[in-house]
Coordinates of C-alpha atoms in Angstrom, one line a residue:
X1 CA 0.0 0.0 0.0
X2 CA 1.3 3.4 -0.9
X3 CA 2.0 6.0 1.8
X4 CA -0.6 8.4 0.5
X5 CA -3.2 5.7 0.3
X6 CA -2.3 4.7 3.9
X7 CA -2.9 8.2 5.2
X8 CA -6.1 8.4 3.3
X9 CA -7.3 5.1 4.8
X10 CA -6.3 6.2 8.3
X11 CA -8.2 9.5 7.8
X12 CA -11.3 7.6 6.6
X13 CA -11.1 5.3 9.7
X14 CA -10.8 8.3 11.9
X15 CA -13.8 9.9 10.3
X16 CA -15.8 6.8 10.7
X17 CA -14.8 6.6 14.4
X18 CA -15.9 10.3 14.9
X19 CA -19.2 9.4 13.2
X20 CA -19.7 6.5 15.6
X21 CA -19.0 8.8 18.5
X22 CA -21.5 11.3 17.2
X23 CA -24.1 8.6 16.8
X24 CA -23.7 7.8 20.5
X25 CA -24.5 11.4 21.4
X26 CA -24.0 11.3 25.1
X27 CA -23.2 14.3 27.2
X28 CA -22.2 14.3 30.9
X29 CA -22.0 17.3 33.2
X30 CA -22.0 17.6 37.0
X31 CA -23.5 14.1 37.8
X32 CA -26.1 14.2 35.1
X33 CA -26.3 12.9 31.5
X34 CA -28.0 13.8 28.3
X35 CA -28.6 10.9 26.0
X36 CA -29.5 11.9 22.4
X37 CA -31.0 9.5 20.0
X38 CA -32.4 9.7 16.5
X39 CA -34.9 6.9 16.9
X40 CA -36.8 5.3 19.8
X41 CA -35.3 1.9 19.0
X42 CA -31.8 3.1 19.9
X43 CA -32.6 3.6 23.6
X44 CA -30.7 1.5 26.0
X45 CA -33.4 0.3 28.5
X46 CA -30.7 -0.5 31.1
X47 CA -29.6 3.1 31.4
X48 CA -31.3 3.3 34.7
X49 CA -33.1 0.2 36.0
X50 CA -35.3 2.3 38.3
X51 CA -36.9 3.8 35.2
X52 CA -36.9 0.8 32.8
X53 CA -40.6 0.2 32.9
X54 CA -41.4 3.9 32.6
X55 CA -39.1 4.3 29.7
X56 CA -40.7 1.4 27.8
X57 CA -44.2 2.8 28.4
X58 CA -43.0 6.2 27.3
X59 CA -41.4 4.7 24.1
X60 CA -44.6 2.9 23.2
X61 CA -46.6 6.1 23.5
X62 CA -44.2 8.4 21.7
X63 CA -43.6 6.1 18.8
X64 CA -47.0 7.2 17.5
X65 CA -47.1 10.8 18.8
X66 CA -47.3 13.5 16.2
X67 CA -48.3 16.4 18.4
X68 CA -47.5 18.2 21.7
X69 CA -48.1 16.0 24.8
X70 CA -46.8 16.1 28.4
X71 CA -47.1 13.6 31.2
X72 CA -45.6 13.3 34.7
X73 CA -45.2 10.7 37.4
X74 CA -44.7 11.7 41.0
X75 CA -45.5 8.4 42.6
X76 CA -42.0 7.7 44.0
X77 CA -40.4 10.5 45.9
X78 CA -37.0 11.7 44.4
X79 CA -37.8 9.5 41.3
X80 CA -40.2 11.8 39.6
X81 CA -40.1 12.2 35.9
X82 CA -41.6 14.3 33.1
X83 CA -42.0 12.9 29.6
X84 CA -43.7 13.8 26.3
X85 CA -43.3 15.3 22.9
X86 CA -42.7 18.9 21.8
X87 CA -43.1 20.6 18.4
X88 CA -40.2 23.0 18.4
X89 CA -40.3 24.2 14.8
X90 CA -43.4 24.8 12.6
X91 CA -43.8 26.4 9.2
X92 CA -46.7 28.7 8.6
X93 CA -47.4 27.3 5.1
X94 CA -48.3 23.6 5.9
X95 CA -49.3 21.9 9.1
X96 CA -47.3 18.7 8.4
X97 CA -44.1 20.6 7.9
X98 CA -42.8 20.7 11.5
X99 CA -40.0 19.3 13.7
X100 CA -40.9 17.3 16.8
X101 CA -38.7 15.7 19.4
X102 CA -39.5 13.4 22.4
X103 CA -38.1 13.8 25.8
X104 CA -37.8 11.9 29.1
X105 CA -36.6 14.1 32.0
X106 CA -35.5 13.2 35.5
X107 CA -33.2 15.0 37.9
X108 CA -30.2 12.8 36.9
X109 CA -30.6 12.3 33.2
X110 CA -32.4 13.6 30.1
X111 CA -33.3 11.6 27.0
X112 CA -34.2 13.3 23.8
X113 CA -35.2 11.5 20.6
X114 CA -35.1 13.2 17.2
X115 CA -33.8 16.6 18.4
X116 CA -31.8 18.4 15.8
X117 CA -30.3 21.7 16.9
X118 CA -29.5 22.7 13.3
X119 CA -33.3 23.0 12.6
X120 CA -33.4 26.0 15.0
X121 CA -30.1 27.3 13.5
X122 CA -28.3 26.7 16.8
X123 CA -24.6 25.8 17.0
X124 CA -24.4 22.4 18.7
X125 CA -21.0 23.2 20.3
X126 CA -22.4 26.4 21.7
X127 CA -25.4 24.5 23.1
X128 CA -23.1 22.1 24.9
X129 CA -21.0 25.0 26.2
X130 CA -24.0 26.5 27.8
X131 CA -24.7 23.3 29.5
X132 CA -21.2 23.5 31.3
X133 CA -22.9 25.7 33.9
X134 CA -25.8 23.4 34.6
X135 CA -26.3 21.5 37.9
X136 CA -28.9 18.9 36.9
X137 CA -30.7 17.5 33.9
X138 CA -33.6 20.0 34.4
X139 CA -31.3 22.9 33.9
X140 CA -29.9 21.1 30.8
X141 CA -33.4 20.6 29.4
X142 CA -34.2 24.3 29.9
X143 CA -31.0 25.2 28.0
X144 CA -32.5 23.3 25.0
X145 CA -35.9 25.0 25.5
X146 CA -34.1 28.4 25.7
X147 CA -32.5 27.8 22.3
X148 CA -35.8 26.8 20.8
X149 CA -37.4 30.0 22.2
X150 CA -34.5 32.2 21.0
X151 CA -34.9 31.0 17.4
X152 CA -38.7 31.8 17.5
X153 CA -38.1 35.2 19.1
X154 CA -35.7 36.1 16.4
X155 CA -38.4 35.4 13.8
X156 CA -40.9 37.5 15.8
X157 CA -38.5 40.4 15.6
X158 CA -38.5 40.2 11.8
X159 CA -42.2 40.0 12.0
X160 CA -42.3 43.4 13.5
X161 CA -40.8 45.0 10.4
X162 CA -43.6 43.4 8.2
X163 CA -46.3 44.6 10.6
X164 CA -45.0 48.1 10.6
X165 CA -44.8 48.2 6.8
X166 CA -48.4 46.9 6.6
X167 CA -49.6 49.6 9.0
X168 CA -48.5 52.4 6.6
X169 CA -49.6 50.5 3.5
X170 CA -53.1 50.5 4.8
X171 CA -53.1 54.3 5.0
X172 CA -51.7 54.7 1.5
X173 CA -53.8 52.2 -0.3
X174 CA -56.4 50.2 1.5
X175 CA -58.0 47.3 -0.4
X176 CA -58.8 43.6 -0.2
X177 CA -55.1 42.7 -0.6
X178 CA -54.3 44.5 2.6
X179 CA -56.9 42.6 4.5
X180 CA -55.4 39.4 3.1
X181 CA -52.0 40.5 4.4
X182 CA -53.4 41.2 7.8
X183 CA -54.9 37.7 8.1
X184 CA -51.7 36.1 6.9
X185 CA -49.8 37.9 9.7
X186 CA -52.6 36.9 12.1
X187 CA -52.2 33.3 11.2
X188 CA -48.4 33.5 11.6
X189 CA -48.6 35.0 15.0
X190 CA -51.1 32.3 16.1
X191 CA -48.7 29.6 14.9
X192 CA -45.9 31.1 17.1
X193 CA -48.3 31.3 20.0
X194 CA -49.1 27.7 19.5
X195 CA -45.4 26.9 19.7
X196 CA -44.9 28.8 23.0
X197 CA -47.9 27.5 24.9
X198 CA -46.5 23.9 25.2
X199 CA -43.2 25.3 26.4
X200 CA -45.0 27.4 29.0
X201 CA -46.9 24.2 30.1
X202 CA -43.5 22.3 30.4
X203 CA -42.3 25.1 32.7
X204 CA -45.3 24.7 35.0
X205 CA -45.1 20.9 34.8
X206 CA -41.4 20.9 35.8
X207 CA -42.2 22.9 38.9
X208 CA -45.1 20.7 39.7
X209 CA -43.2 17.5 39.3
X210 CA -39.9 18.3 40.9
X211 CA -40.7 21.1 43.4
X212 CA -39.7 24.7 43.8
X213 CA -36.1 23.8 44.4
X214 CA -35.5 23.3 40.7
X215 CA -36.5 26.9 40.0
X216 CA -33.2 28.1 41.6
X217 CA -31.1 27.1 38.7
X218 CA -29.7 29.9 36.5
X219 CA -30.7 28.3 33.2
X220 CA -34.2 27.6 34.5
X221 CA -34.6 31.3 35.5
X222 CA -33.1 32.5 32.2
X223 CA -35.4 30.4 30.1
X224 CA -38.4 31.4 32.2
X225 CA -37.6 35.0 31.5
X226 CA -37.3 34.2 27.8
X227 CA -40.7 32.4 27.9
X228 CA -42.2 35.5 29.4
X229 CA -40.5 37.8 26.9
X230 CA -41.6 35.7 23.9
X231 CA -45.1 35.3 25.2
X232 CA -45.4 39.0 25.8
X233 CA -44.3 39.8 22.3
X234 CA -46.8 37.4 20.8
X235 CA -49.6 38.7 23.0
X236 CA -48.9 42.3 22.1
X237 CA -48.5 41.7 18.4
X238 CA -51.7 39.7 18.4
X239 CA -53.5 42.5 20.1
X240 CA -52.1 44.9 17.5
X241 CA -53.2 42.7 14.6
X242 CA -56.7 42.3 16.2
X243 CA -56.9 46.1 16.4
X244 CA -56.0 46.2 12.6
X245 CA -58.7 43.7 11.9
X246 CA -61.3 45.7 13.9
X247 CA -60.1 48.8 12.1
X248 CA -60.5 47.2 8.7
X249 CA -63.9 45.9 9.6
X250 CA -65.0 49.4 10.7
X251 CA -63.7 51.0 7.5
X252 CA -65.3 48.3 5.4
X253 CA -68.6 48.6 7.2
X254 CA -68.6 52.4 6.8
X255 CA -67.8 52.2 3.1
X256 CA -70.4 49.5 2.6
X257 CA -73.0 51.7 4.3
X258 CA -71.9 54.6 2.1
X259 CA -72.3 52.5 -1.0
X260 CA -75.8 51.4 0.1
X261 CA -76.8 55.0 0.9
X262 CA -75.5 56.3 -2.5
X263 CA -77.4 53.6 -4.4
X264 CA -80.5 54.3 -2.4
X265 CA -80.3 58.0 -3.1
X266 CA -79.7 57.5 -6.8
X267 CA -82.7 55.1 -6.9
X268 CA -84.9 57.5 -5.1
X269 CA -83.9 60.4 -7.4
X270 CA -84.7 58.3 -10.4
X271 CA -88.2 57.5 -9.1
X272 CA -89.9 60.5 -10.7
X273 CA -88.3 59.7 -14.1
X274 CA -89.3 56.1 -13.9
X275 CA -92.9 56.9 -12.7
X276 CA -93.7 59.6 -15.2
X277 CA -92.0 57.6 -18.0
X278 CA -94.1 54.5 -17.1
X279 CA -97.3 56.6 -17.1
X280 CA -96.7 58.3 -20.4
X281 CA -95.2 55.3 -22.0
X282 CA -98.6 53.3 -21.9
X283 CA -100.2 52.5 -25.2
X284 CA -103.8 53.3 -24.5
X285 CA -105.9 54.6 -27.5
X286 CA -107.3 57.6 -25.6
X287 CA -104.5 59.6 -23.9
X288 CA -105.2 63.4 -24.0
X289 CA -101.6 64.3 -23.3
X290 CA -100.7 62.9 -26.8
X291 CA -102.6 65.7 -28.5
X292 CA -101.2 68.5 -26.4
X293 CA -98.9 70.9 -28.3
X294 CA -96.8 71.5 -25.2
X295 CA -97.0 68.0 -24.0
X296 CA -93.3 67.2 -24.5
X297 CA -91.9 70.3 -22.8
X298 CA -94.5 70.0 -20.1
X299 CA -93.6 66.4 -19.3
X300 CA -89.9 67.4 -19.1
X301 CA -90.8 70.2 -16.7
X302 CA -92.9 67.9 -14.5
X303 CA -90.1 65.3 -14.3
X304 CA -87.4 67.9 -13.5
X305 CA -89.6 69.7 -11.0
X306 CA -90.6 66.5 -9.1
X307 CA -87.0 65.3 -9.0
X308 CA -85.8 68.6 -7.7
X309 CA -88.5 68.7 -5.1
X310 CA -87.5 65.2 -3.9
X311 CA -83.8 66.2 -3.8
X312 CA -84.6 69.3 -1.7
X313 CA -86.7 67.2 0.7
X314 CA -83.8 64.7 1.2
X315 CA -81.3 67.5 1.8
X316 CA -83.6 69.2 4.4
X317 CA -84.0 65.9 6.3
X318 CA -80.2 65.4 6.3
X319 CA -80.3 62.2 4.4
X320 CA -77.8 63.2 1.7
X321 CA -74.8 64.2 3.8
X322 CA -71.5 63.8 1.9
X323 CA -72.2 60.3 0.5
X324 CA -72.0 61.5 -3.1
X325 CA -68.6 63.2 -2.7
X326 CA -65.4 61.6 -3.7
X327 CA -62.9 60.3 -1.2
X328 CA -59.7 62.2 -0.6
X329 CA -56.3 60.7 -0.9
X330 CA -54.8 59.1 2.2
X331 CA -58.1 59.2 4.0
X332 CA -60.2 56.4 5.3
X333 CA -63.6 58.0 5.4
X334 CA -63.4 61.1 3.2

């Protein structure tokens, strides 16, 4: 074998060894471990004999889970655990295009299945570096949740730019396309809210399952603040979009009423023309008006006079208003 080929072979073996180590995906820190798997079948049931039966039941349930779910068991003191599935990434275009991982959390170890940090554009080495300061598996799990929330909050910040542009587009040119944009943004913010609600539930579930002592960890506190920040942003933007929807509905209702009023006035003003025209358009043999020399100008005078009288009556009653006037530029009601 040539020297170059030998080095190439050694390099390939080293790469294969690194891939095998990556497939194991085990992280240890301060007496707790994080076991990462791509599939349920890879789990070693002998990781902790005390949780063997619980792990197997969890695996049976999660193998078919396609949505958010959370369960806890507090039967044995100091052996509590939290398990379930979490959708941590969701597109706004299709419901099926999402990323979901399964988790099994105790004080001493964390198991995740199908969690890919690259999906949330997070550096895996940076994620592990943040775990260097954790004291237990709960803190480690909240580091993961914090990265998930950070990715979603970054998208919400970009959402603010689109919402601000839409706010001024509505004033410049308001039409059905703008209403469509509002509801697209409304759907998007609801998708993000749907992603954050399960994380908020996990936060409450962890405190319920493991007690208040777990809330003293720095990563737990940091992620809780991030949950609060993200949820506040979503709630405020949702309120802003709801205000835009109400505003559009009010403008649309006003314009619709103006259209109905205008058509009503036009129809009313045309009533004398239609009535006199119907009367003198009848084909009876004996109609004295047909023999009148001034019959034609007289009929025009009658039609104009009755129409003018009707118009004056509507103006005096205040039913005309400004509904027949054109709308001004950059105005919603004028």
